[in-house]
Short mmCIF file of C-alpha atoms in Angstrom, two decimals:
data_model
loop_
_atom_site.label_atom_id
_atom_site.label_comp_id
_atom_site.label_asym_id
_atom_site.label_seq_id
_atom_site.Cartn_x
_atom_site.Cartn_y
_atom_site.Cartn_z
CA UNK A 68 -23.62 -12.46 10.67
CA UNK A 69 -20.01 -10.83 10.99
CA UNK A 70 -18.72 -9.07 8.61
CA UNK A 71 -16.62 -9.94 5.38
CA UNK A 72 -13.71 -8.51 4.16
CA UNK A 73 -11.62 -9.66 0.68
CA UNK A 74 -8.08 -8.73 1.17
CA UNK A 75 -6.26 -8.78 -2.08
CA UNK A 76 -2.44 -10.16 -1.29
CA UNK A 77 -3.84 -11.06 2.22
CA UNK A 78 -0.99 -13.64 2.32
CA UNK A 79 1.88 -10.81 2.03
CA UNK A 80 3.78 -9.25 3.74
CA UNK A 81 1.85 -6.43 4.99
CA UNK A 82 -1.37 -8.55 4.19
CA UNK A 83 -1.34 -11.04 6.51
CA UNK A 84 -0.38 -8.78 9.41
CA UNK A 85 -3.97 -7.04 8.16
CA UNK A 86 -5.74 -10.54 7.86
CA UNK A 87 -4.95 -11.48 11.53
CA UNK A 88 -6.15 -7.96 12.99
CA UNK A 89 -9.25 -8.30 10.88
CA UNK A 90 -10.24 -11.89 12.27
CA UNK A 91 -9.03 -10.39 15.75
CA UNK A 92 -12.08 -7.96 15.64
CA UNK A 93 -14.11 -10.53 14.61
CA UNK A 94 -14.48 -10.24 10.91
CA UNK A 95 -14.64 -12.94 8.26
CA UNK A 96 -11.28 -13.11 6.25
CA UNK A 97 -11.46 -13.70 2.64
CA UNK A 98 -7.51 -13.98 1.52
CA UNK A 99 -7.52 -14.00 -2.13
CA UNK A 100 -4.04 -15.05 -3.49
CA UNK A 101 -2.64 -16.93 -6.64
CA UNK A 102 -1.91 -19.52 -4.99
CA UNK A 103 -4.07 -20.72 -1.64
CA UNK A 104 -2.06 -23.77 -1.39
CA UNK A 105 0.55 -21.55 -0.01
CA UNK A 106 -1.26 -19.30 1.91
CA UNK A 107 -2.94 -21.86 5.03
CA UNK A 108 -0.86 -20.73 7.17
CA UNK A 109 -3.77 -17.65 7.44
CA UNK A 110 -6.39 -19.93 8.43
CA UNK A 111 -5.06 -20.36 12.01
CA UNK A 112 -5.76 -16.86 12.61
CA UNK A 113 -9.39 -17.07 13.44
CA UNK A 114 -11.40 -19.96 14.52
CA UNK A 115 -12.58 -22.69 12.00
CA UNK A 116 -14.10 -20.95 8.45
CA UNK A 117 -12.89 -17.56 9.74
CA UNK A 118 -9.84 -16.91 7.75
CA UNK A 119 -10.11 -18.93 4.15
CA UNK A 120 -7.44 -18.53 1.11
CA UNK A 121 -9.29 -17.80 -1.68
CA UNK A 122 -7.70 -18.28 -5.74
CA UNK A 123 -7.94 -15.02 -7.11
CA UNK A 124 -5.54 -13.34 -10.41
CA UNK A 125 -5.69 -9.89 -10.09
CA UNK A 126 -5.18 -9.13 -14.20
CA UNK A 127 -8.27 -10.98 -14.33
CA UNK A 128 -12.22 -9.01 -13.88
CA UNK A 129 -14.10 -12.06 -13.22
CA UNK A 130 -11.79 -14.25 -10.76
CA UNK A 131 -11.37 -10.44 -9.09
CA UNK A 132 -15.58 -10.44 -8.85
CA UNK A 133 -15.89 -13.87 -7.74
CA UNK A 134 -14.07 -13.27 -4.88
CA UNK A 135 -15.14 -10.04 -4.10
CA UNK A 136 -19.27 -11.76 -3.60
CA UNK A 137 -20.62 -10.43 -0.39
CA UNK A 138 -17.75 -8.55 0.85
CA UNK A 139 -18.47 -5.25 3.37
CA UNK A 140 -15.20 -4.01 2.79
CA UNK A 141 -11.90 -4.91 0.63
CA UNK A 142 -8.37 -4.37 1.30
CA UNK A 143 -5.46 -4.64 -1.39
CA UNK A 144 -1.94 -4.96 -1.22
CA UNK A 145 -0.96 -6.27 -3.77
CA UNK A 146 2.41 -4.84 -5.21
CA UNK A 147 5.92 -5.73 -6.91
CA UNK A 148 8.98 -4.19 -6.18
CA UNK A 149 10.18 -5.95 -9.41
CA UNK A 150 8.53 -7.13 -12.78
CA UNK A 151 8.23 -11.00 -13.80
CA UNK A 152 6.70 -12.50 -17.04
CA UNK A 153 2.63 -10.43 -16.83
CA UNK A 154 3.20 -9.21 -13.18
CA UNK A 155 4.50 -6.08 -14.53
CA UNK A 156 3.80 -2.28 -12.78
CA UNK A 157 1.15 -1.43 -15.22
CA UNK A 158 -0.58 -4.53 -14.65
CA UNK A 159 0.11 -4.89 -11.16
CA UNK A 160 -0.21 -1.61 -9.32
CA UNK A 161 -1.97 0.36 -11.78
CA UNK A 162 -4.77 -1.72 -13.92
CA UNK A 163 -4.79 -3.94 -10.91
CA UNK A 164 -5.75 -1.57 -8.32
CA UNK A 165 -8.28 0.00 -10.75
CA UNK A 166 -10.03 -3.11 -11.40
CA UNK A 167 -10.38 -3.95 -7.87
CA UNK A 168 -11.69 -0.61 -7.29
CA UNK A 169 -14.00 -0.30 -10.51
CA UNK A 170 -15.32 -4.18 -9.51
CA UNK A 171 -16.15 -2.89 -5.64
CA UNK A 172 -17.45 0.36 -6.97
CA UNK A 173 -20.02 -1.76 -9.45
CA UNK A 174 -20.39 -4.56 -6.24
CA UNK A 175 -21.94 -2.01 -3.80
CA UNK A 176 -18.97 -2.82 -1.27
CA UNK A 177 -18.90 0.12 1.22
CA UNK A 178 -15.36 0.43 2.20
CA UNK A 179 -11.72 0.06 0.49
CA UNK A 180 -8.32 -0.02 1.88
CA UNK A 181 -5.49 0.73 -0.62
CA UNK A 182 -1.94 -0.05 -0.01
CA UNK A 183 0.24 2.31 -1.90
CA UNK A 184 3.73 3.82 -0.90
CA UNK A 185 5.36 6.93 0.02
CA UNK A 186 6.70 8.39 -3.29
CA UNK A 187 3.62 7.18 -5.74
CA UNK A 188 3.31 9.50 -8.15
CA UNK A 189 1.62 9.76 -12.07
CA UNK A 190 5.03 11.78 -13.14
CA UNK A 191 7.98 10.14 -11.83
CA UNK A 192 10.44 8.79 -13.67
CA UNK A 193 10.21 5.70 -12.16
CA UNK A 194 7.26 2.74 -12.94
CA UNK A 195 7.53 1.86 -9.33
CA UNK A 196 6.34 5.45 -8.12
CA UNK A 197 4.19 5.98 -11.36
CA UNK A 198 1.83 3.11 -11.12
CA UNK A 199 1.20 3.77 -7.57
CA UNK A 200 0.34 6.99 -8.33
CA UNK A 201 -1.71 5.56 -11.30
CA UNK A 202 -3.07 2.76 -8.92
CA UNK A 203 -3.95 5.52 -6.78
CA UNK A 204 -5.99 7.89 -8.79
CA UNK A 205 -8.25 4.85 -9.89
CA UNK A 206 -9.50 3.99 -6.71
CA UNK A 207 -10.31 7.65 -5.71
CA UNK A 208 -11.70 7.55 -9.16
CA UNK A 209 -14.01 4.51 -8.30
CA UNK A 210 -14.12 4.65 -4.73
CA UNK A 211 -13.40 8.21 -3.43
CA UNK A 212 -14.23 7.48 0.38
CA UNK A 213 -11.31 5.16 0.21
CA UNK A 214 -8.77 5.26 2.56
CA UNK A 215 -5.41 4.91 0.88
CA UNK A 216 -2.47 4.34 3.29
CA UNK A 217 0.94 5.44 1.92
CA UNK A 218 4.06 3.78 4.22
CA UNK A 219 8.00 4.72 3.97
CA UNK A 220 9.77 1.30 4.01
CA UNK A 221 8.23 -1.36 6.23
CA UNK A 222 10.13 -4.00 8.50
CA UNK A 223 9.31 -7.04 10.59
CA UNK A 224 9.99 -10.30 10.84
CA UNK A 225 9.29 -11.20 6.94
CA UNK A 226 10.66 -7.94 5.46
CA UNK A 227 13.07 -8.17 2.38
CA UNK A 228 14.55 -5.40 3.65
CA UNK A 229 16.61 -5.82 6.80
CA UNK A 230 16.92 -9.34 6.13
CA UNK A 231 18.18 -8.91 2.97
CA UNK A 232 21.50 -6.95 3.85
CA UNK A 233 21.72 -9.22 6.92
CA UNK A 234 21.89 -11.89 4.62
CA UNK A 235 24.37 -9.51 2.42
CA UNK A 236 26.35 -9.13 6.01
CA UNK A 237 27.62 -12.35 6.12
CA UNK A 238 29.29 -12.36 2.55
CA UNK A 239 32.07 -10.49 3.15
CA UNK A 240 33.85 -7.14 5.10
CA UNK A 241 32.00 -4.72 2.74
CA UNK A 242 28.12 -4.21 2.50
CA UNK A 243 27.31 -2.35 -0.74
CA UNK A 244 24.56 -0.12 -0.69
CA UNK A 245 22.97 2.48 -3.38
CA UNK A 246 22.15 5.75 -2.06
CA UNK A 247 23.84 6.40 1.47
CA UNK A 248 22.67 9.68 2.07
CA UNK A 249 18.70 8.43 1.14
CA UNK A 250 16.50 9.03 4.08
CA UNK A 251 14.08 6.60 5.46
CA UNK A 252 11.26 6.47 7.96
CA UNK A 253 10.91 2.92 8.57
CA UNK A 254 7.37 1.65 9.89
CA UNK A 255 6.19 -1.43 11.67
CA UNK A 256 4.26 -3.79 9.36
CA UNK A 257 1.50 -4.21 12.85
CA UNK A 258 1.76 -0.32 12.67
CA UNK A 259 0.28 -0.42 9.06
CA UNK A 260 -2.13 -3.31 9.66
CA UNK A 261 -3.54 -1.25 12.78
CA UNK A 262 -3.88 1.52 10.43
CA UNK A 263 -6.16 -0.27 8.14
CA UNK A 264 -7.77 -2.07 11.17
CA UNK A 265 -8.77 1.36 11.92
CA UNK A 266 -9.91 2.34 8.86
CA UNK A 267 -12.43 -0.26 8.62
CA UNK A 268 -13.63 -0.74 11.84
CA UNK A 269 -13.89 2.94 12.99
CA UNK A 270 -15.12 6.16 11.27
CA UNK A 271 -11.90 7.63 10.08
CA UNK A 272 -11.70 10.46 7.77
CA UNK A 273 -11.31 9.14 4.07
CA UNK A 274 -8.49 10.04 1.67
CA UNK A 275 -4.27 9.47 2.08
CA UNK A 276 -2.73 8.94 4.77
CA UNK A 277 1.20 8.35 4.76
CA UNK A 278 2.80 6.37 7.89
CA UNK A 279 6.20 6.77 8.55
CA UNK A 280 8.13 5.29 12.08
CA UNK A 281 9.30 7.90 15.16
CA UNK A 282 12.81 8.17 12.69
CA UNK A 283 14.08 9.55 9.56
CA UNK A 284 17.29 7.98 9.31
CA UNK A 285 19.46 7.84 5.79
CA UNK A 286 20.10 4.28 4.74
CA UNK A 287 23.67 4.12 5.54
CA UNK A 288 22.72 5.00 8.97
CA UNK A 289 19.94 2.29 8.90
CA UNK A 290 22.43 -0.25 7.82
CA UNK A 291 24.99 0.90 10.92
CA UNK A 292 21.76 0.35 13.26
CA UNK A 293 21.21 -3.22 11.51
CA UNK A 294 24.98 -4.35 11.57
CA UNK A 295 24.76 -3.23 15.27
CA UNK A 296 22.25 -5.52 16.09
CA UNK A 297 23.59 -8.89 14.32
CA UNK A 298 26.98 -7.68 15.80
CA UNK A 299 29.05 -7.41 12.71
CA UNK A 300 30.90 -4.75 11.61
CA UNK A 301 31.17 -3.93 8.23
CA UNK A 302 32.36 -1.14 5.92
CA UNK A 303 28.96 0.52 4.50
CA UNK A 304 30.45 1.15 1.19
CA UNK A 305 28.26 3.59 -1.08
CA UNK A 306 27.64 3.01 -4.81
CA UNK A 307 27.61 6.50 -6.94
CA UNK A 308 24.14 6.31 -9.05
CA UNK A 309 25.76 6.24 -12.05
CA UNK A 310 27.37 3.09 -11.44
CA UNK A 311 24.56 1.80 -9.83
CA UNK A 312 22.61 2.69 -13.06
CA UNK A 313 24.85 0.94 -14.83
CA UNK A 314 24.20 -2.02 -12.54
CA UNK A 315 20.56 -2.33 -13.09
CA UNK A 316 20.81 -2.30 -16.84
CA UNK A 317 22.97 -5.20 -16.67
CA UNK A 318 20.80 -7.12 -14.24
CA UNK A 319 17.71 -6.07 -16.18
CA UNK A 320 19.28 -7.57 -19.39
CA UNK A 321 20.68 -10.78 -17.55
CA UNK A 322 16.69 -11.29 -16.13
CA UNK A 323 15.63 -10.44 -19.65
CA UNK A 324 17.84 -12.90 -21.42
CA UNK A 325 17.45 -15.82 -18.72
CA UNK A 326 13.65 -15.44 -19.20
CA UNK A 327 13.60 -14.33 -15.38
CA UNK A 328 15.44 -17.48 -14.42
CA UNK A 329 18.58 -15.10 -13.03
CA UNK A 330 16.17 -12.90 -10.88
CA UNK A 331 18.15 -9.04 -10.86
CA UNK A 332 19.96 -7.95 -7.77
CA UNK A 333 19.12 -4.13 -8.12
CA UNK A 334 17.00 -2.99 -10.96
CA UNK A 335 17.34 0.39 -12.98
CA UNK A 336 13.60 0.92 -11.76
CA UNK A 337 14.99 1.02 -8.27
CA UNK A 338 18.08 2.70 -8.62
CA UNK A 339 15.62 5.98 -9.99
CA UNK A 340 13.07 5.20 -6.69
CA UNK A 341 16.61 5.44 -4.17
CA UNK A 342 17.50 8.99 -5.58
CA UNK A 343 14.00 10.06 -3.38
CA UNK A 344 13.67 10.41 0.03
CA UNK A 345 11.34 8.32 1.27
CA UNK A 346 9.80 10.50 4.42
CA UNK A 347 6.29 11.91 5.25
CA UNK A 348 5.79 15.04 3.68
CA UNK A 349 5.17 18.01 5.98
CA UNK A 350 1.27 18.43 6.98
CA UNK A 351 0.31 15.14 5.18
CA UNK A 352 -2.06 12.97 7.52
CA UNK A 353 -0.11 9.49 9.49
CA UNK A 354 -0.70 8.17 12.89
CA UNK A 355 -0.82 10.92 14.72
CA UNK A 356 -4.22 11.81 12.89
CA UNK A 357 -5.20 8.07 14.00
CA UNK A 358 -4.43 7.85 17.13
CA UNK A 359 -1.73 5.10 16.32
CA UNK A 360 2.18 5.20 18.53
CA UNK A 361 4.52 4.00 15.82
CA UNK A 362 6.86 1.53 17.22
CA UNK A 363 10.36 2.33 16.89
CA UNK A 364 12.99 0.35 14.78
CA UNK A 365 15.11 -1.11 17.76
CA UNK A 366 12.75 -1.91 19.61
CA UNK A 367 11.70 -4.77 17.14
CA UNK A 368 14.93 -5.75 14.99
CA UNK A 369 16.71 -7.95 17.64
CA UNK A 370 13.67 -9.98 17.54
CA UNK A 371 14.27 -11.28 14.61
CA UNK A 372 17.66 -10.43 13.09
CA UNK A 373 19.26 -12.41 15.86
CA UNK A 374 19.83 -15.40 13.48
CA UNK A 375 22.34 -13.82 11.22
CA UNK A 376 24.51 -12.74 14.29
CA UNK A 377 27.81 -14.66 14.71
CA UNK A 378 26.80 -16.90 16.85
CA UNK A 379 22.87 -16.71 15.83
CA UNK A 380 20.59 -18.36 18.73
CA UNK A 381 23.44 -19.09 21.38
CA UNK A 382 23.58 -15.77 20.88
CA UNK A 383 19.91 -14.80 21.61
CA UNK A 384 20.05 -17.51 24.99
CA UNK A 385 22.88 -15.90 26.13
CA UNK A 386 21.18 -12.43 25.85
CA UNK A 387 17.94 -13.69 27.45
CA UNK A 388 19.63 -15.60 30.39
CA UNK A 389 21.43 -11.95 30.96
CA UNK A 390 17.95 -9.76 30.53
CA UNK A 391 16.39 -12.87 33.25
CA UNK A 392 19.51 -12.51 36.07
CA UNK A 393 19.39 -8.03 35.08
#
């Protein structure tokens, strides 16, 4: 019988990229999500049975079990950029990732996959970084031949990243950003999945690996690369931290008070996180260690950021009719 993996958030961003590699190499796919009603869009990723959304609260030890029956191998990527109502850090990134682990540990699963970030760390000032880092040190606790894959910011088609400020693009002459001179390594989402692809499927070396694109750009350069591609131009205008600080604690107390009705447009907690660069560190293991070619950042952005251009898809016929005739 094939294989069966449990991936935690396997309906995420980063998840499902994993979930369709997995059934690609001929695993079973157990997608465990809080809501599998929204998540069958995975099933068409394998043939019939393959690829099944599974219910599955992370904050909870027996629905994380139940899922977790007669799994080889687990995956989670489950993670918040933002708290809302019980999702919060600690509950998310830290207790969650160290029940997972604990659960797989006491389960006799041989192999775990752990999505964390570039950045995670038990001291920083921010929750963000700290419960990674927290998240982190529980499943090397639990599961110390883990493989624990730290990317830089991650694009593709459903990033909230690129789209986002798109979006943003169309508002007005000025595109507001916090933290101009911040440096980046943006990294495919496929890039990541192969990563864990590889980690269960071939005998990698265990431990943390962090993945970072061919680039280190700073953000206002990434948002000059972004603006080129939808063809707008716009002045990148930079808000000082202090401001920006200032910001968040409004929008935190506006979520707050609306019961997170009024979701925040930049939190404090992120406003701490874009006063880091967010590059691999020198000597840390990435793709080069698994044999993986990142794919660069133009090479994939007109692909999808095409729709907030001007003209939007007459522009992307127009551009194809002129690639078919070159």
């Amino acid at each position: 019988m094939s294989k069966l993996v449990t991936i935690y958030g396997g309906s995420g961003f980063v998840g499902r990229y994993i979930a369709r590699r997995m059934a690609k190499a001929g695993w079973r796919v157990r997608v465990a999500v809080r809501r599998p009603n929204e998540a069958i869009f995975v099933k068409p990723y394998g043939v019939v049975g393959q690829v099944e959304p599974v219910l599955c609260n992370i904050r909870d030890d027996a629905s994380v079990a139940s899922v977790m029956t007669g799994a080889d191998a687990v995956v989670n990527c489950v993670g918040i950029l933002a708290k809302k109502g019980k999702n919060t850090f600690d509950a998310v990134q830290s207790e969650g990732a160290a029940r997972i682990a604990r659960i797989a540990a006491q389960s006799g699963v041989q192999q775990m996959v752990h999505i964390s970030a570039i950045g995670a760390d038990v001291a920083s000032d921010s929750d963000y970084a700290r419960t990674k880092g927290e998240g982190e040190a529980a499943v090397l606790e639990h599961m110390p031949n883990a493989v624990i894959l730290r990317p830089s910011i991650v694009f593709g088609p459903e990033d909230d990243f690129f789209n986002r400020f798109a979006g943003m693009s169309r508002l007005g002459p000025v595109l507001p950003v916090v933290g101009a001179a911040t440096q980046f390594q943006p990294v495919y989402v496929d890039d990541v999945a192969h990563a864990a692809e590889l980690a269960l499927t071939t005998d990698v070396d265990t431990g943390v690996y962090e993945l970072g694109g061919p680039d280190v750009r700073t953000f206002r350069a990434l948002m000059t690369t972004m603006l080129g591609v939808i063809r707008r131009r716009r002045s990148i205008v930079n808000i000082p931290f202090p401001i920006a600080s200032l910001m968040g604690f409004t929008f935190d107390m506006i979520n707050a008070a609306s019961l997170g009705l009024v979701p925040a447009q930049i939190t404090r907690d992120q406003v701490r996180n874009l006063r880091n660069d967010n590059i691999v560190a020198d000597g840390a293991k990435g793709f080069d260690t698994l044999g993986i070619k990142p794919v660069a950042l133009e090479s994939v952005l007109p692909e999808y950021l095409w729709r907030f251009r001007p003209s939007g898809q007459y522009d992307a016929i127009k551009e194809s009719a002129k690639n078919l005739r070159a």
